[in-house]
Short mmCIF file of C-alpha atoms in Angstrom, two decimals:
data_model
loop_
_atom_site.label_atom_id
_atom_site.label_comp_id
_atom_site.label_asym_id
_atom_site.label_seq_id
_atom_site.Cartn_x
_atom_site.Cartn_y
_atom_site.Cartn_z
CA MET D 1113 0.04 -0.05 0.01
CA THR D 1114 0.99 3.48 -0.71
CA ASP D 1115 1.81 5.93 2.21
CA THR D 1116 -0.99 7.45 3.94
CA ALA D 1117 -1.79 11.22 2.84
CA PRO D 1118 -4.07 13.58 4.31
CA PRO D 1119 -7.92 14.21 2.10
CA ALA D 1120 -7.04 16.51 -0.98
CA HIS D 1121 -8.72 19.94 -0.65
CA SER D 1122 -8.59 23.05 -2.82
CA ALA D 1123 -7.40 25.93 -2.25
CA ALA D 1124 -10.77 27.42 -0.13
CA GLY D 1125 -10.36 24.20 2.52
CA THR D 1126 -12.78 22.29 0.90
CA PRO D 1127 -12.32 18.98 0.09
CA LEU D 1128 -11.54 18.19 -3.77
CA SER D 1129 -14.62 17.30 -5.92
CA ALA D 1130 -14.44 14.97 -8.35
CA SER D 1131 -16.16 14.63 -12.37
CA VAL D 1132 -15.30 11.41 -13.70
CA ALA D 1133 -15.51 10.82 -17.65
CA VAL D 1134 -15.88 7.51 -19.42
CA VAL D 1135 -15.28 8.07 -23.46
CA THR D 1136 -17.16 5.08 -25.47
CA TYR D 1137 -17.43 3.46 -28.94
CA GLU D 1138 -20.02 0.93 -29.48
CA ARG D 1139 -19.49 -0.89 -26.31
CA PRO D 1140 -22.79 -0.85 -24.63
CA THR D 1141 -22.34 -4.09 -22.36
CA PHE D 1142 -18.91 -2.77 -20.91
CA VAL D 1143 -20.23 0.46 -20.20
CA ALA D 1144 -23.23 -0.97 -17.51
CA ARG D 1145 -20.20 -2.69 -15.86
CA CYS D 1146 -18.40 0.34 -16.13
CA LEU D 1147 -21.01 2.73 -14.70
CA GLU D 1148 -21.86 0.32 -12.19
CA GLN D 1149 -18.83 0.26 -10.64
CA LEU D 1150 -18.42 3.96 -10.33
CA LEU D 1151 -21.98 4.25 -8.41
CA ALA D 1152 -20.53 2.00 -5.73
CA GLN D 1153 -17.36 4.34 -5.03
CA THR D 1154 -16.71 4.91 -1.61
CA GLN D 1155 -15.99 8.76 -2.84
CA PRO D 1156 -18.66 9.87 -5.12
CA PRO D 1157 -18.17 12.05 -7.44
CA VAL D 1158 -20.17 14.93 -8.47
CA GLU D 1159 -20.80 13.86 -11.86
CA ILE D 1160 -20.25 10.77 -14.04
CA ILE D 1161 -19.93 11.77 -18.14
CA VAL D 1162 -20.16 9.44 -20.70
CA VAL D 1163 -19.12 10.72 -23.96
CA ASP D 1164 -20.72 8.43 -26.77
CA SER D 1165 -19.01 8.47 -30.45
CA SER D 1166 -21.29 5.60 -31.37
CA THR D 1167 -23.11 5.27 -34.41
CA SER D 1168 -25.90 3.14 -32.79
CA ASP D 1169 -28.14 4.63 -30.06
CA ASP D 1170 -27.50 1.25 -28.01
CA THR D 1171 -25.78 3.32 -25.31
CA ALA D 1172 -27.42 6.29 -25.22
CA ARG D 1173 -30.66 3.86 -24.45
CA LEU D 1174 -28.72 2.29 -21.77
CA VAL D 1175 -27.49 5.43 -19.87
CA ARG D 1176 -31.08 6.88 -19.96
CA GLU D 1177 -33.07 3.55 -19.04
CA ARG D 1178 -30.77 2.03 -16.63
CA PHE D 1179 -28.09 5.05 -15.10
CA PRO D 1180 -30.50 8.39 -15.02
CA THR D 1181 -27.97 10.44 -12.93
CA VAL D 1182 -25.34 9.93 -15.47
CA ALA D 1183 -24.65 12.60 -17.78
CA TYR D 1184 -24.76 11.74 -21.76
CA GLU D 1185 -23.17 13.34 -24.67
CA VAL D 1186 -22.76 12.32 -28.23
CA CYS D 1187 -19.14 13.41 -29.84
CA PRO D 1188 -20.39 14.01 -33.58
CA ALA D 1189 -16.53 12.87 -34.32
CA GLY D 1190 -17.41 9.69 -33.97
CA ARG D 1191 -14.55 6.64 -33.80
CA GLY D 1192 -10.94 7.85 -33.91
CA ALA D 1193 -11.70 11.36 -32.02
CA THR D 1194 -10.64 10.05 -28.47
CA ALA D 1195 -9.07 13.30 -27.82
CA THR D 1196 -12.25 15.09 -28.95
CA ALA D 1197 -14.68 13.22 -27.02
CA ARG D 1198 -12.28 13.89 -23.94
CA ASN D 1199 -12.27 17.96 -24.38
CA ILE D 1200 -15.99 17.28 -24.47
CA SER D 1201 -15.94 15.93 -20.83
CA TYR D 1202 -13.76 18.31 -19.93
CA ARG D 1203 -16.01 21.51 -20.98
CA MET D 1204 -18.90 19.52 -19.03
CA ALA D 1205 -17.31 19.14 -16.15
CA THR D 1206 -17.47 21.12 -12.83
CA GLY D 1207 -15.69 19.04 -10.35
CA ASP D 1208 -12.01 19.89 -9.33
CA VAL D 1209 -10.64 17.09 -10.33
CA LEU D 1210 -11.69 15.46 -13.89
CA ALA D 1211 -10.74 11.65 -13.80
CA PHE D 1212 -10.95 9.63 -17.12
CA ILE D 1213 -11.51 5.72 -16.92
CA ASP D 1214 -12.05 3.57 -20.19
CA ASP D 1215 -15.22 1.71 -21.13
CA ASP D 1216 -13.65 -1.77 -20.43
CA ALA D 1217 -12.16 -0.97 -17.32
CA PHE D 1218 -13.93 -1.58 -13.68
CA ALA D 1219 -13.20 0.67 -10.95
CA GLU D 1220 -12.51 -1.00 -7.27
CA ARG D 1221 -14.65 0.75 -4.95
CA ASP D 1222 -11.70 2.79 -3.43
CA TRP D 1223 -10.78 4.04 -6.60
CA LEU D 1224 -11.47 7.49 -6.56
CA GLU D 1225 -10.68 7.86 -2.90
CA ASN D 1226 -7.39 6.58 -3.77
CA LEU D 1227 -6.62 8.90 -6.76
CA LEU D 1228 -7.90 12.33 -4.65
CA VAL D 1229 -5.72 11.49 -1.81
CA GLN D 1230 -2.71 12.36 -3.96
CA PHE D 1231 -3.70 15.50 -5.01
CA ALA D 1232 -3.29 16.78 -1.38
CA ASP D 1233 0.04 17.54 -2.69
CA PRO D 1234 -0.63 20.83 -4.83
CA THR D 1235 2.24 20.56 -6.74
CA VAL D 1236 0.71 17.08 -8.24
CA GLY D 1237 -1.23 18.18 -11.65
CA GLY D 1238 -2.05 14.44 -12.57
CA VAL D 1239 -2.42 11.40 -10.95
CA GLY D 1240 -2.64 7.52 -12.49
CA GLY D 1241 -3.60 4.24 -10.81
CA ARG D 1242 -2.70 0.33 -11.54
CA GLN D 1243 -4.70 -1.62 -14.19
CA ILE D 1244 -4.92 -5.67 -13.34
CA ARG D 1245 -4.72 -7.81 -16.44
CA LYS D 1246 -4.48 -10.91 -15.01
CA GLN D 1247 -1.35 -11.89 -16.47
CA PRO D 1248 1.52 -13.71 -14.95
CA GLY D 1249 4.14 -11.84 -13.37
CA GLU D 1250 2.00 -8.79 -13.69
CA LEU D 1251 2.91 -6.93 -10.12
CA VAL D 1252 6.53 -7.12 -10.48
CA GLU D 1253 7.35 -6.91 -14.20
CA GLY D 1254 8.86 -3.44 -14.78
CA VAL D 1255 8.48 -1.86 -11.02
CA ASP D 1256 11.45 -0.15 -11.49
CA ALA D 1257 10.43 1.51 -14.97
CA ILE D 1258 6.80 2.31 -14.48
CA GLY D 1259 5.66 5.40 -16.99
CA LEU D 1260 9.35 6.81 -18.13
CA LEU D 1261 9.93 8.84 -21.26
CA LEU D 1262 13.41 7.31 -21.98
CA GLU D 1263 16.35 9.34 -23.40
CA ASP D 1264 15.59 7.46 -26.72
CA GLY D 1265 12.37 8.99 -26.99
CA THR D 1266 10.60 5.54 -26.30
CA LEU D 1267 7.84 4.91 -23.36
CA THR D 1268 7.77 2.47 -20.65
CA GLY D 1269 4.45 0.95 -19.92
CA ASN D 1270 4.33 -1.48 -16.75
CA PHE D 1271 0.99 0.00 -15.43
CA ALA D 1272 0.31 -3.25 -13.69
CA ALA D 1273 3.40 -3.43 -11.53
CA ASP D 1274 2.67 -2.43 -7.64
CA PRO D 1275 5.90 -0.68 -6.22
CA GLY D 1276 4.39 -0.53 -2.90
CA ARG D 1277 4.08 3.44 -2.96
CA SER D 1278 3.57 6.17 -4.97
CA LEU D 1279 5.85 7.15 -7.56
CA PRO D 1280 7.03 10.32 -9.82
CA VAL D 1281 6.52 9.27 -13.44
CA ASP D 1282 6.56 10.62 -17.22
CA HIS D 1283 3.42 9.86 -17.88
CA LEU D 1284 -0.05 8.37 -17.08
CA LEU D 1285 -2.22 5.10 -18.57
CA GLY D 1286 -5.28 6.71 -20.72
CA ALA D 1287 -7.47 4.13 -19.07
CA ASN D 1288 -7.07 5.18 -15.49
CA MET D 1289 -5.90 8.55 -14.71
CA ALA D 1290 -7.06 12.11 -13.64
CA PHE D 1291 -5.99 15.78 -13.34
CA ARG D 1292 -6.75 18.98 -12.04
CA ARG D 1293 -9.12 20.62 -14.18
CA SER D 1294 -7.77 23.74 -13.40
CA VAL D 1295 -4.71 22.58 -15.27
CA ILE D 1296 -6.21 20.87 -18.07
CA GLU D 1297 -7.97 24.66 -18.46
CA SER D 1298 -4.61 26.77 -17.80
CA LEU D 1299 -3.32 24.44 -20.67
CA GLY D 1300 -6.45 25.44 -23.41
CA GLY D 1301 -7.97 21.97 -23.12
CA ILE D 1302 -6.59 18.77 -24.81
CA ARG D 1303 -5.11 18.61 -28.03
CA ASP D 1304 -6.53 17.05 -30.80
CA GLY D 1305 -4.28 15.38 -33.53
CA TYR D 1306 -3.70 11.74 -32.73
CA ALA D 1307 -5.69 10.04 -35.51
CA GLY D 1308 -6.17 6.28 -36.00
CA THR D 1309 -6.00 4.24 -32.93
CA CYS D 1310 -5.80 7.49 -31.06
CA ILE D 1311 -2.41 6.28 -29.39
CA ARG D 1312 -0.39 9.05 -27.66
CA GLU D 1313 -3.29 11.19 -26.90
CA GLU D 1314 -3.37 10.84 -23.16
CA THR D 1315 0.45 10.87 -23.22
CA ASP D 1316 0.44 14.29 -24.85
CA LEU D 1317 -1.90 15.90 -21.96
CA CYS D 1318 0.69 14.03 -19.78
CA LEU D 1319 3.60 15.63 -21.11
CA ARG D 1320 1.89 18.82 -21.39
CA VAL D 1321 1.15 19.15 -17.95
CA ALA D 1322 4.59 18.23 -16.66
CA HIS D 1323 5.79 20.96 -19.01
CA ALA D 1324 3.80 23.59 -17.19
CA GLY D 1325 5.54 22.36 -14.03
CA TYR D 1326 3.09 19.85 -12.40
CA ARG D 1327 4.19 16.85 -11.01
CA LEU D 1328 2.64 13.60 -12.46
CA THR D 1329 2.15 10.80 -9.82
CA TYR D 1330 1.38 6.56 -10.16
CA THR D 1331 -0.15 5.16 -7.24
CA PRO D 1332 -0.87 1.31 -7.50
CA ASP D 1333 -3.87 1.74 -4.82
CA ALA D 1334 -5.89 3.47 -7.50
CA VAL D 1335 -6.94 0.04 -9.03
CA VAL D 1336 -8.87 -0.53 -12.22
CA GLU D 1337 -9.31 -4.47 -13.85
CA HIS D 1338 -8.58 -3.59 -17.47
CA VAL D 1339 -10.04 -6.28 -19.83
CA ALA D 1340 -9.29 -4.86 -22.84
CA ALA D 1341 -12.72 -5.19 -24.72
CA PRO D 1342 -12.61 -5.88 -28.81
CA TYR D 1343 -11.13 -3.19 -30.83
CA ALA D 1344 -13.03 -0.85 -32.89
CA LYS D 1345 -11.28 -2.12 -36.02
CA GLY D 1346 -8.98 -4.97 -37.02
CA GLU D 1347 -6.83 -6.69 -34.26
CA ARG D 1348 -5.15 -4.45 -31.45
CA PHE D 1349 -1.69 -4.97 -32.66
CA ASP D 1350 -1.42 -5.38 -36.30
CA LEU D 1351 0.26 -3.61 -38.95
CA ARG D 1352 -2.57 -0.65 -38.90
CA TYR D 1353 -1.92 -0.05 -35.30
CA ALA D 1354 1.98 -0.11 -36.12
CA TYR D 1355 1.81 2.30 -38.36
CA TRP D 1356 -0.34 4.73 -36.32
CA ALA D 1357 1.77 3.85 -33.31
CA GLN D 1358 4.94 4.85 -34.89
CA LYS D 1359 3.21 8.23 -36.62
CA ASN D 1360 1.23 9.39 -33.21
CA HIS D 1361 4.22 8.87 -31.06
CA LEU D 1362 6.43 11.03 -33.84
CA ILE D 1363 3.93 13.43 -33.46
CA LEU D 1364 3.97 13.23 -29.83
CA LEU D 1365 7.87 14.13 -29.35
CA ILE D 1366 7.70 17.02 -32.08
CA ARG D 1367 5.17 18.69 -30.86
CA ASN D 1368 6.11 18.71 -27.34
CA PHE D 1369 10.07 18.79 -27.89
CA GLY D 1370 10.49 19.76 -31.35
CA LEU D 1371 11.66 18.52 -34.92
CA THR D 1372 15.18 19.15 -34.43
CA ARG D 1373 15.74 17.77 -30.43
CA PRO D 1374 17.85 14.89 -30.15
CA ILE D 1375 15.11 13.00 -28.72
CA VAL D 1376 13.27 12.63 -32.47
CA ARG D 1377 16.71 11.64 -33.86
CA ARG D 1378 17.08 9.02 -31.08
CA TYR D 1379 13.84 7.73 -31.24
CA LEU D 1380 13.89 7.64 -35.48
CA THR D 1381 17.23 5.62 -35.24
CA ARG D 1382 15.87 3.18 -32.79
CA SER D 1383 12.31 2.30 -34.49
CA LEU D 1384 13.88 2.45 -37.50
CA GLY D 1385 16.86 0.03 -36.88
CA GLU D 1386 14.64 -2.12 -35.07
CA ALA D 1387 12.60 -2.49 -37.55
CA VAL D 1388 15.12 -2.85 -40.10
CA ARG D 1389 16.60 -5.70 -38.40
CA ASP D 1390 13.62 -7.69 -37.71
CA GLY D 1391 12.45 -7.45 -41.40
CA ARG D 1392 16.48 -8.71 -41.83
CA ASN D 1393 15.87 -11.80 -39.18
CA ARG D 1394 12.06 -12.71 -41.00
CA LEU D 1395 13.40 -12.67 -44.53
CA ALA D 1396 16.39 -15.30 -43.67
CA ARG D 1397 13.82 -17.42 -41.62
CA ALA D 1398 11.78 -17.47 -44.93
CA TRP D 1399 14.92 -18.30 -47.32
CA SER D 1400 15.13 -21.02 -44.51
CA ARG D 1401 12.03 -22.40 -45.31
CA ALA D 1402 12.26 -21.89 -49.26
CA HIS D 1403 15.37 -24.42 -48.77
CA ASP D 1404 12.98 -26.93 -47.31
CA ARG D 1405 10.76 -26.58 -50.01
CA ASP D 1406 7.74 -24.90 -48.23
CA GLY D 1407 7.55 -22.19 -51.07
CA VAL D 1408 4.02 -20.60 -50.11
CA GLY D 1409 5.51 -20.34 -46.42
CA ALA D 1410 8.34 -18.96 -47.26
CA LEU D 1411 6.39 -16.30 -49.72
CA ARG D 1412 3.88 -15.43 -47.16
CA ALA D 1413 6.71 -14.92 -44.31
CA ALA D 1414 8.69 -12.74 -47.04
CA VAL D 1415 5.81 -10.80 -47.71
CA ALA D 1416 5.26 -10.30 -43.97
CA ALA D 1417 8.67 -9.13 -42.85
CA LEU D 1418 8.60 -6.60 -45.66
CA SER D 1419 5.38 -5.16 -44.83
CA ARG D 1420 5.90 -4.31 -41.28
CA THR D 1421 9.22 -2.27 -42.25
CA ALA D 1422 7.31 -0.61 -44.93
CA VAL D 1423 4.12 0.32 -42.61
CA LEU D 1424 6.59 1.85 -39.90
CA LEU D 1425 9.06 3.82 -42.99
CA ALA D 1426 5.35 4.91 -43.78
CA GLY D 1427 4.56 5.86 -40.55
CA SER D 1428 7.86 7.64 -39.59
CA ILE D 1429 7.65 9.68 -42.65
CA SER D 1430 3.99 10.81 -42.15
CA GLY D 1431 4.42 11.48 -38.52
CA LEU D 1432 7.30 13.87 -39.16
CA ALA D 1433 5.21 15.59 -41.91
CA ARG D 1434 2.48 15.83 -39.74
CA GLY D 1435 4.20 16.26 -36.34
CA ALA D 1436 5.87 19.45 -38.30
CA ARG D 1437 2.27 20.52 -39.11
CA LEU D 1438 0.87 20.59 -36.07
CA ALA D 1439 3.84 21.80 -33.85
CA GLY D 1440 3.31 25.04 -36.70
CA ASP D 1441 -0.21 25.34 -35.66
CA ASP D 1442 0.45 24.95 -31.81
CA ARG D 1443 3.11 27.83 -31.65
CA ARG D 1444 0.50 30.00 -33.79
CA SER D 1445 -2.63 29.21 -31.48
CA GLN D 1446 -0.11 30.26 -28.42
CA SER D 1447 1.00 33.34 -29.71
CA PRO D 1448 -0.66 36.85 -28.80
CA SER D 1449 -1.63 37.36 -32.59
CA GLY D 1450 -2.89 33.55 -32.65
#
């Protein structure tokens, strides 16, 4: 367990209030369980907000009929606009703290209470918790490298690990995180621009909070069970995912550090180097299968090897161009005449 801390209070001396936002797309069954868990919290939120990008009205009907106290709003941008949906919830929220939880994440009863405790420190701008995935060894795997941004631009996750205490981190898990609403407001809201699978949109917010001078904290006591519902389109780690992961990661680094900064160069060198080595190894295995007279298998393996390398290269080129454009837009929007 983490060290005990006094309850978090606002500047006026009153206990901090919290709004909880659930962003969803076509998962009414998961939303139902998620909301049931949120309504059973030891420290109830002042409001629960569901922002729905679905094309069907199943989730709207669910909230209306079974959860009438829950606020509901449609995200007209549809699928692939998680940051837009988060911004909608931010504009609706009234709590001192805005907590985000995925629609396929189910909070333990003291989840919100344990998140809010960390805000007793006024220098803390964001807090994230732990996810249970029920995988062997998850409590200790990566316990010394939770939520880090490394010098080569890569990110560590390990958000299922339990270090036994709260820790300073560089970024948080999007499925289980909370921020002071005033800090989000000071940043001008949540930035969009992370298309496709929306990967890295939550990391962008974390880095901006940190760059504004606030600390980010990971607490293993704020726990959700994250079941990883079916993906909206394709497999979670298919070639489409690989493309958007590479593109959006470069966008993240360029927007937050600059196109010419060493961290961008180091990330490109590492990621493309690994892609080339992986492709070469896969081709070697394909050549071996061809020698074993498995021509069809060899061809498939060769295509797979070349495809993944090509996808990462395409993601890199697109990410560099898109990141540079967005970084320019960000600068213009922040200038006095913007």
